XYZ file of N, CA and C in Angstrom:
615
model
N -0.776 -23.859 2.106
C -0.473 -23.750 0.681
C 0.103 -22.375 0.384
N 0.984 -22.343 -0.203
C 1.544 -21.290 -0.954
C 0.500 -20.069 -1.769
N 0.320 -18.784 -0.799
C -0.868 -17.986 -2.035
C -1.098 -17.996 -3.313
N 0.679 -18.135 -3.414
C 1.470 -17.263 -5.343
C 0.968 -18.654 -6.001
N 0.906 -19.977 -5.628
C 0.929 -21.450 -6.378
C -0.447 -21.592 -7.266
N -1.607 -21.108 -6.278
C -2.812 -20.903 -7.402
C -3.235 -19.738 -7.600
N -2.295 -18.832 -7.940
C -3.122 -17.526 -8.365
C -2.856 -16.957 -9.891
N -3.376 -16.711 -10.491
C -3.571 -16.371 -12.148
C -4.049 -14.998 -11.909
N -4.152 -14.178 -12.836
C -3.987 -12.410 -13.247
C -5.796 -12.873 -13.456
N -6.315 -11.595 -13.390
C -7.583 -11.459 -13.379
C -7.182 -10.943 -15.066
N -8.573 -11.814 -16.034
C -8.708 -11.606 -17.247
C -8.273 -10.448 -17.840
N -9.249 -9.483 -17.076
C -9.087 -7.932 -17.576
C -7.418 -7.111 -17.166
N -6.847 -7.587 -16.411
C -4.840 -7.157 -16.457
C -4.337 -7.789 -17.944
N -4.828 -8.807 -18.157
C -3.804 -9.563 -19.267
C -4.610 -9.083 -20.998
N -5.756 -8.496 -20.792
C -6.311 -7.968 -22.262
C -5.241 -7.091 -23.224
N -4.536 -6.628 -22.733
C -3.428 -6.353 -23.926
C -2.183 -6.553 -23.834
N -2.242 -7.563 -23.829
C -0.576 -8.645 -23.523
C -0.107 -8.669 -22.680
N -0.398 -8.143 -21.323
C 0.073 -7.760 -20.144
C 0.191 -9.171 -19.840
N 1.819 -9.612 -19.170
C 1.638 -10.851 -18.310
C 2.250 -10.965 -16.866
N 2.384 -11.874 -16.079
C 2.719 -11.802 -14.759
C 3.896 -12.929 -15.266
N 4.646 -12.705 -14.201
C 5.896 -14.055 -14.224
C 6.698 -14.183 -12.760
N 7.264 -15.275 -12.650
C 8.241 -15.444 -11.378
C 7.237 -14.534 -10.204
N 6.166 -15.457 -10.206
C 5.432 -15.025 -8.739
C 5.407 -15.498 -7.807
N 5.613 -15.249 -6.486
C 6.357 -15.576 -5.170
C 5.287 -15.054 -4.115
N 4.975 -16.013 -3.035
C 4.950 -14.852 -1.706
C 5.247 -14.593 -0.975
N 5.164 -13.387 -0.781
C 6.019 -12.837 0.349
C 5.677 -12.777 1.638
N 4.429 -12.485 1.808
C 3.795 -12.496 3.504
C 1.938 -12.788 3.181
N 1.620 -13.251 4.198
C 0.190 -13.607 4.101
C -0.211 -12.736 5.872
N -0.925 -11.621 5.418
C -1.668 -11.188 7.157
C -2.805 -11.348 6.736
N -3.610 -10.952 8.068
C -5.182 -11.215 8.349
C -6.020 -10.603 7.054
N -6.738 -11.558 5.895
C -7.399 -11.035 5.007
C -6.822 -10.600 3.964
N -5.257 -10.762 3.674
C -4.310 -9.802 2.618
C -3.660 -11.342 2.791
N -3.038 -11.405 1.474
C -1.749 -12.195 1.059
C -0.872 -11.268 -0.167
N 0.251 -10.857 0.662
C 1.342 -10.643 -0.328
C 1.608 -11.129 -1.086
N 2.289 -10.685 -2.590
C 2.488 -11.633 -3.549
C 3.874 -10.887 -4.085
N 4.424 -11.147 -4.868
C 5.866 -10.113 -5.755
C 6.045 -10.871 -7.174
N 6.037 -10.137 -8.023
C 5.709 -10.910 -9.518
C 6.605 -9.606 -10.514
N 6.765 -10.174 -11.499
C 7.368 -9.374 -12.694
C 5.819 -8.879 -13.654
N 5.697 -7.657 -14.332
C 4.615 -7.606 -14.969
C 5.319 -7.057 -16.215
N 4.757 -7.914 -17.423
C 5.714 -7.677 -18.634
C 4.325 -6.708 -19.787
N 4.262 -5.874 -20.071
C 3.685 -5.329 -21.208
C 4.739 -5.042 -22.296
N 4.368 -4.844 -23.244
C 4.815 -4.549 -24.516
C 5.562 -3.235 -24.776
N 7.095 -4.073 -24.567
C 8.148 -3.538 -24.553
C 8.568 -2.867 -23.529
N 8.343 -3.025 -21.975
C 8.460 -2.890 -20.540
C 8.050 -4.035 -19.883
N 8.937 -4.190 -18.595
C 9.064 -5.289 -17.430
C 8.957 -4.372 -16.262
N 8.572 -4.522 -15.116
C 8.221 -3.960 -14.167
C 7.760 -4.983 -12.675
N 8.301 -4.442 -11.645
C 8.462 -5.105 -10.992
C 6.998 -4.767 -9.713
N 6.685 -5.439 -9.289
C 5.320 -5.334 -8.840
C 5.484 -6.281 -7.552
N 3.887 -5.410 -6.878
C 3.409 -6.186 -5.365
C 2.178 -6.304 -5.322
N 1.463 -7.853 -5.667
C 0.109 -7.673 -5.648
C -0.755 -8.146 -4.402
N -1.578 -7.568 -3.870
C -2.062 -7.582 -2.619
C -3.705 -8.519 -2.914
N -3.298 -9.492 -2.417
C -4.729 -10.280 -2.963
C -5.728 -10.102 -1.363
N -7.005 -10.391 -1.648
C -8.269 -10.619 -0.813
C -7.960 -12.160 -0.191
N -7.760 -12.769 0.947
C -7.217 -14.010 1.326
C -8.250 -14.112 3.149
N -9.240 -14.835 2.673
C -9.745 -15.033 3.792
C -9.636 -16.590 4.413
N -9.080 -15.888 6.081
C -8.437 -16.351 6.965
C -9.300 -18.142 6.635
N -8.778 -19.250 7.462
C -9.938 -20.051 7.519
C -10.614 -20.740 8.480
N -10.345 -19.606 9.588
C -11.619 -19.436 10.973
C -12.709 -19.053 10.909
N -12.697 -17.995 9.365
C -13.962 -17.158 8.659
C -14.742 -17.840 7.752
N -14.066 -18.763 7.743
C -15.211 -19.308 6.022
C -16.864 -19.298 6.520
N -16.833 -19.775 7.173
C -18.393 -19.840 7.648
C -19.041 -19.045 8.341
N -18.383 -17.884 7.635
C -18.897 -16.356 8.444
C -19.292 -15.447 6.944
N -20.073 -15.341 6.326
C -20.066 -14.835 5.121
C -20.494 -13.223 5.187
N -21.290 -13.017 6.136
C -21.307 -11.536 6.577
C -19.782 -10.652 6.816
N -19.190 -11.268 7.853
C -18.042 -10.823 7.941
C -16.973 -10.836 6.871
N -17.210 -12.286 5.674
C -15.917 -12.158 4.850
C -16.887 -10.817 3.890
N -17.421 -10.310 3.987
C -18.669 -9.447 3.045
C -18.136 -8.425 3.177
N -17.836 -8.193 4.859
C -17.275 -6.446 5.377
C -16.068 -6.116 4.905
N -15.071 -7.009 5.301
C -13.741 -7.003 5.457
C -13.537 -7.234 3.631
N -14.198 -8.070 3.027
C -13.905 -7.483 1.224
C -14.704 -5.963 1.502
N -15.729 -5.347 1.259
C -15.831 -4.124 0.889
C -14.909 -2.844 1.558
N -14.182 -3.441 2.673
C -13.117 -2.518 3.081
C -11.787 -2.880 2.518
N -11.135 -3.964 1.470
C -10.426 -3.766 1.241
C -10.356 -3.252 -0.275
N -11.605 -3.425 -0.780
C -11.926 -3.024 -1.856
C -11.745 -1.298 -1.740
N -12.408 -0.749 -1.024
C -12.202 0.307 -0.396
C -11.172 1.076 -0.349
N -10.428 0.633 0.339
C -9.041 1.204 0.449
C -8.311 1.065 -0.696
N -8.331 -0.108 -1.919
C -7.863 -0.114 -2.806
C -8.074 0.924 -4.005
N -9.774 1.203 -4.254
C -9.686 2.180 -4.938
C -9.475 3.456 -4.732
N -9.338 3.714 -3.363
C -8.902 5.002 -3.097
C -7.134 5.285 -3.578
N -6.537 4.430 -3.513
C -4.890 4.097 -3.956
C -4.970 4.155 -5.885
N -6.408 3.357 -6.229
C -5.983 3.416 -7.560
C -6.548 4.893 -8.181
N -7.899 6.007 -7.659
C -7.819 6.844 -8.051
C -6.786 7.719 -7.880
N -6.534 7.378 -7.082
C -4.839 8.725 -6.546
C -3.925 8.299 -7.889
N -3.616 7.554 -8.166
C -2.961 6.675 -9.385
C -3.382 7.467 -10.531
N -4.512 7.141 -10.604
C -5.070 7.746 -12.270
C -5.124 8.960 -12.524
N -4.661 10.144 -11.167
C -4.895 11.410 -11.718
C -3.082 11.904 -11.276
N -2.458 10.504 -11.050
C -1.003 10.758 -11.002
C -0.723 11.516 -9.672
N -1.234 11.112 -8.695
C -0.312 12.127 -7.411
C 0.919 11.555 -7.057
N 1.323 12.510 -6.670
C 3.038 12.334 -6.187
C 3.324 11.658 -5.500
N 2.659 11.542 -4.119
C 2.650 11.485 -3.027
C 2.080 9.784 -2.780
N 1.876 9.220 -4.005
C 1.171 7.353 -3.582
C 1.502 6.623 -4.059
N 1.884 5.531 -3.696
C 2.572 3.920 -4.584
C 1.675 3.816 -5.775
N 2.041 3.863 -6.879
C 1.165 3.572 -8.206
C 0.470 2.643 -7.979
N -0.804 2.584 -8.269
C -1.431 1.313 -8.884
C -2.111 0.854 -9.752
N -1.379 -0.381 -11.077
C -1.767 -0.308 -11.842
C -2.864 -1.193 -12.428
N -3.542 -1.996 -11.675
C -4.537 -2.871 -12.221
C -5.521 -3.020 -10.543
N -7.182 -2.928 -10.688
C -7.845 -3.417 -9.327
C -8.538 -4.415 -10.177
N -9.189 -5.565 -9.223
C -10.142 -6.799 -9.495
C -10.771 -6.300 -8.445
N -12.504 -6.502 -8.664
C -13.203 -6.469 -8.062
C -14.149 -7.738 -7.852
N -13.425 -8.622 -8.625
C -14.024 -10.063 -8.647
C -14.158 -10.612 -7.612
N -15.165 -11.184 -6.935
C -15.384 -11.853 -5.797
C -14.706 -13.363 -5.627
N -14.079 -13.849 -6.576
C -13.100 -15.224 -6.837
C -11.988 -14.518 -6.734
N -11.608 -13.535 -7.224
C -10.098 -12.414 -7.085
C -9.938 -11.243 -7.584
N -10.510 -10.927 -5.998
C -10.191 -9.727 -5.887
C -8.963 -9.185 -5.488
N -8.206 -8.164 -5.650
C -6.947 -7.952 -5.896
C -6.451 -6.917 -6.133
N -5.415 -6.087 -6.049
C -4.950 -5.203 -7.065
C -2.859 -5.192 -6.852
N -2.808 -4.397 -8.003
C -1.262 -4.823 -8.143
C -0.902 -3.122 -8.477
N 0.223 -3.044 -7.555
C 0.971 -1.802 -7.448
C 2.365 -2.066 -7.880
N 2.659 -0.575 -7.761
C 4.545 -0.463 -8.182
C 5.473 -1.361 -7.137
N 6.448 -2.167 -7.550
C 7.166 -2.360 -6.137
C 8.253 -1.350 -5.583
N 8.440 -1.061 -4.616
C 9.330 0.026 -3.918
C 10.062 -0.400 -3.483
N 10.672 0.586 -2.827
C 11.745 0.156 -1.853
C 11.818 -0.446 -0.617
N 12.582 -0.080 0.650
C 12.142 -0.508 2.012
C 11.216 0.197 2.277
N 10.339 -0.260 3.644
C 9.779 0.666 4.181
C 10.097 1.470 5.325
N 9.859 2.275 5.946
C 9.978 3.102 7.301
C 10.239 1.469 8.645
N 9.193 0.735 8.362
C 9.742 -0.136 9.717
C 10.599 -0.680 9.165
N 10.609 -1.479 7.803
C 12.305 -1.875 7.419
C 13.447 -1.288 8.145
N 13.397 0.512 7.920
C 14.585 1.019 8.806
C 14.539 1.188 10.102
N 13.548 1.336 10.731
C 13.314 1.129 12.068
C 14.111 -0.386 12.931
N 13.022 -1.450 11.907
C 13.609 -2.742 12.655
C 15.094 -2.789 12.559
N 15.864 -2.071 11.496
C 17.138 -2.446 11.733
C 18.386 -1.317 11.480
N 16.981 -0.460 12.535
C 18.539 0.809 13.333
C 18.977 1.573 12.006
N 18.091 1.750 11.369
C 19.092 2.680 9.928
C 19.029 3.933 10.995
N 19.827 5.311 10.119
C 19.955 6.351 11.049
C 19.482 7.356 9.566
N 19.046 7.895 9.869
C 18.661 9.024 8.657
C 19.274 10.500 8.707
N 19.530 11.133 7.578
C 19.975 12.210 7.859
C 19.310 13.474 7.970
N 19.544 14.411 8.189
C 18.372 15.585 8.214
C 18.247 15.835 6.913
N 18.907 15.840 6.093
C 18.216 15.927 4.634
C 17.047 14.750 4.377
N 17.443 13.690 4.680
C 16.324 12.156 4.194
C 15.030 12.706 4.975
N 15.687 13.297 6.356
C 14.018 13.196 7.140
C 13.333 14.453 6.733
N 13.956 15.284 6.231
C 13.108 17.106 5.345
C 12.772 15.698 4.236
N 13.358 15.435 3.469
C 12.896 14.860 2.411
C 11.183 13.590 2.632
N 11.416 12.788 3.615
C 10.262 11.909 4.014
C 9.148 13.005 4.637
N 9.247 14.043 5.715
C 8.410 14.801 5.714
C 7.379 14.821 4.825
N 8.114 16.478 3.307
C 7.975 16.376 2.370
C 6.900 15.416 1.633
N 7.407 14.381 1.397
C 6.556 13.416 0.730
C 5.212 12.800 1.181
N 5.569 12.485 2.792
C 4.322 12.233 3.276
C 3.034 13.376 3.242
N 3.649 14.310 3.474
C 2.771 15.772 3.685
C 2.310 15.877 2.537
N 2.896 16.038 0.956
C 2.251 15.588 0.001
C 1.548 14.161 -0.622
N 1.172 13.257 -0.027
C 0.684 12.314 -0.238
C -0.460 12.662 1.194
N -0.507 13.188 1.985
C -1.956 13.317 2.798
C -2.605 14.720 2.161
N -1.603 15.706 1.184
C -2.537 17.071 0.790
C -3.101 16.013 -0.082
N -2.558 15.475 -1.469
C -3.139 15.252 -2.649
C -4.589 14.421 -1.818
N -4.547 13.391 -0.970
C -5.832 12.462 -0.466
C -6.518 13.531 -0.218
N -6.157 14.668 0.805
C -7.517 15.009 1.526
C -8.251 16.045 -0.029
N -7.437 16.599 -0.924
C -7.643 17.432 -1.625
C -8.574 16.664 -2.643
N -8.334 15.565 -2.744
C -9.290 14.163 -3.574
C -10.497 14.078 -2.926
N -10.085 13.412 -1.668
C -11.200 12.636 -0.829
C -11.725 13.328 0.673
N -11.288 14.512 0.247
C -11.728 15.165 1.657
C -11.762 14.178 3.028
N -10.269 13.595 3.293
C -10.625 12.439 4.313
C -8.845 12.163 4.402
N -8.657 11.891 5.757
C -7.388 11.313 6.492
C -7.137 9.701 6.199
N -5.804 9.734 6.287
C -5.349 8.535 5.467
C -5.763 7.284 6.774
N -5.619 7.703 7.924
C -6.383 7.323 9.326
C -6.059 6.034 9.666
N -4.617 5.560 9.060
C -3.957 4.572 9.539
C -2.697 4.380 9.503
N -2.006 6.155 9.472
C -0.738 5.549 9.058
C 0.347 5.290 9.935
N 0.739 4.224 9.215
C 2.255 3.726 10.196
C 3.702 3.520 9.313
N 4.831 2.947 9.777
C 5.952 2.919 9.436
C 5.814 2.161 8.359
N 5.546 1.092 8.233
C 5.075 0.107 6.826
C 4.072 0.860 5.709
N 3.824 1.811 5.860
C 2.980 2.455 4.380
C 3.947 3.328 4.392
N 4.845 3.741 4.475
C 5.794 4.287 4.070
C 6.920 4.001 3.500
N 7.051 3.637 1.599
C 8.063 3.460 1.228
C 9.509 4.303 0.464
N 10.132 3.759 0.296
C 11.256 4.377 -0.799
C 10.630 4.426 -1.743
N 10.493 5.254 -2.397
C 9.961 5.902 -3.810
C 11.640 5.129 -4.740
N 10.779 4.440 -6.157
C 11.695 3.971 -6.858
C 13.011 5.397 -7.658
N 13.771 4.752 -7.925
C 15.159 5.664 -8.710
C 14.365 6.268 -9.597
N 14.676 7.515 -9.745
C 14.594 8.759 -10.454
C 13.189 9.266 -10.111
N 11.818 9.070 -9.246
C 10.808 9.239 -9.053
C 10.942 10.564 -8.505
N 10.359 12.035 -8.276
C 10.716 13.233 -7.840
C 10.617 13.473 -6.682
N 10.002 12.348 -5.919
C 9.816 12.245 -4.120
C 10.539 11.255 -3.913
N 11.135 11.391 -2.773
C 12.028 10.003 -2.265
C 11.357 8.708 -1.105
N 10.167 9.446 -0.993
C 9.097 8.375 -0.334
C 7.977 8.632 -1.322
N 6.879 7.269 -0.881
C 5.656 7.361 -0.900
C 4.774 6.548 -0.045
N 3.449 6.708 -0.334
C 2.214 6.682 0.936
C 1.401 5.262 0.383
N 1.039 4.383 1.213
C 0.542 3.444 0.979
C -0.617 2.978 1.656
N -1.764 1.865 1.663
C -2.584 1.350 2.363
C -3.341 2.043 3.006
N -4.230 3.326 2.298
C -5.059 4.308 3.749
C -6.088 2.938 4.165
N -6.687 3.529 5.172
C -7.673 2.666 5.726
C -9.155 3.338 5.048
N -10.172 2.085 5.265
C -10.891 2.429 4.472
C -12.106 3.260 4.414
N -11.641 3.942 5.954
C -12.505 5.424 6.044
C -11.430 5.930 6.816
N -11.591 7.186 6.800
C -10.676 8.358 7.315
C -11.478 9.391 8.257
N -10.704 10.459 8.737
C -11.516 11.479 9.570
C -11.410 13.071 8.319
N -12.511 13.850 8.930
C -12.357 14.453 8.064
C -11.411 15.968 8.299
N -10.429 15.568 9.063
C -9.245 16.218 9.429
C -8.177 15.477 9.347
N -6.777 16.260 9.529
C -5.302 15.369 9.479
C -5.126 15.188 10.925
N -5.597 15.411 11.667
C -4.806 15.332 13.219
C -4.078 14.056 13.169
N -4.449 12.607 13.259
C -4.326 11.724 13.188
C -3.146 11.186 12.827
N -3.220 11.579 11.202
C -1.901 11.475 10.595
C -0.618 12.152 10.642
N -1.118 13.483 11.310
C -0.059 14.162 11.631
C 0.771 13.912 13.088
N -0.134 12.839 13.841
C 0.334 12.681 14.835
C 1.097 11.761 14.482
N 0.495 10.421 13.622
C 1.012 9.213 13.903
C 2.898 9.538 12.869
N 2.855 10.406 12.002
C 4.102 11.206 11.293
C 5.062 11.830 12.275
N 4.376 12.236 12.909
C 5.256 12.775 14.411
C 5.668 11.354 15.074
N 4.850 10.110 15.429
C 5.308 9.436 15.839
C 6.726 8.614 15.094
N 6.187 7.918 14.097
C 7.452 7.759 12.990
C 8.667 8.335 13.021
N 8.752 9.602 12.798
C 9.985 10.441 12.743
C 10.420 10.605 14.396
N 9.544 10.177 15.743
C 10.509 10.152 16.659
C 10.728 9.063 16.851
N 10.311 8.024 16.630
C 11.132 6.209 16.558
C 12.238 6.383 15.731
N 12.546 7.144 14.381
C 13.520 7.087 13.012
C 14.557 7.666 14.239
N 14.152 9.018 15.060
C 15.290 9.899 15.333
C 15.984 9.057 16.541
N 15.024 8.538 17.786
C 15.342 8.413 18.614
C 15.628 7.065 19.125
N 15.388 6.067 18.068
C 15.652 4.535 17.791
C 14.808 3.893 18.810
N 13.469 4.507 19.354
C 12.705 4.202 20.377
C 11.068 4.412 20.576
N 10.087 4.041 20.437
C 9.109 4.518 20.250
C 8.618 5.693 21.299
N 7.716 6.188 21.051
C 7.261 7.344 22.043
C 6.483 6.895 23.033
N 6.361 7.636 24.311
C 5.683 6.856 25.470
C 4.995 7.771 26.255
């Protein structure tokens, strides 16, 4: 079945006219179903990616486990929506979480491509784009650790998007995992890795 076919906005998104429209999905992975929807408030349209709670159905009859895997995505979500509410630079907005155990959920800004977008298909970047993605990432792991005293501790080419037109960073940071270390090594490696797949059209070995 189609995710987008039965899914409705959690009560509390639509309390002040907020609505969803032309909702689609886009990808379903392990425990996550992509979604892409229009979100209309009063007197703005906005284009959105909502990441629903979607358990697999090898798990149903595992209720411990669907227990973990919600409090870690719950997890990781509000760490994305406090970064949001105190406005950092450096993270995909997000503007509504459900913590509802029927739908749970939350819905962010939609962006651009991501880092494996250009990867999978050979873009070439320039030394300005890659000072510029640096940049952004490096500020999207200060603002976390400066929040959450904690590493984003999963990052890869896909949490890395195009920051929308006119935004003051030309990337941003997406999906931390839902514990971190309490250093950057990690991320600074896996950033090193990224930027030598972008440069060298090859992963590192």
């Amino acid at each position: 079945m189609d995710p987008s076919s039965s899914w409705n906005a959690p009560e509390s998104w639509r309390s002040d006219g907020t609505r969803f429209s032309d909702i689609s999905n886009v990808r379903t992975n392990p425990w996550t179903a992509v979604l892409a929807a229009k979100e209309t408030r009063p007197g703005q349209t906005l284009d959105v990616i909502i990441k629903r709670f979607a358990i697999p159905r090898d798990v149903v009859q595992d209720p411990a486990r669907i227990t973990a895997e919600r409090e870690r995505f719950l997890a990781a979500a509000k760490i994305q929506k406090d970064l949001s509410d105190i406005h950092a630079k450096g993270w995909v907005q997000v503007f509504h979480l459900s913590e509802d155990p029927e739908n749970t959920a939350f819905a962010m800004r939609k962006c651009g491509p991501s880092l494996k977008d250009y990867i999978d298909n050979r873009v070439t970047l320039s030394a300005k784009d890659l000072y510029g993605l640096v940049q952004s990432v490096l500020q999207g792991l200060h603002e976390l650790f400066e929040r959450n005293h904690r590493s984003h501790g999963n990052l890869k080419a896909s949490d890395v998007l195009v920051a929308c037109p006119g935004d003051p960073l030309p990337y941003k940071i997406s999906d931390p995992a839902s514990k971190g270390e309490e250093h950057s090594a990690n991320d600074l490696y896996a950033l090193g890795s990224i930027l030598y797949h972008l440069i060298e059209q090859r992963e590192y070995d």
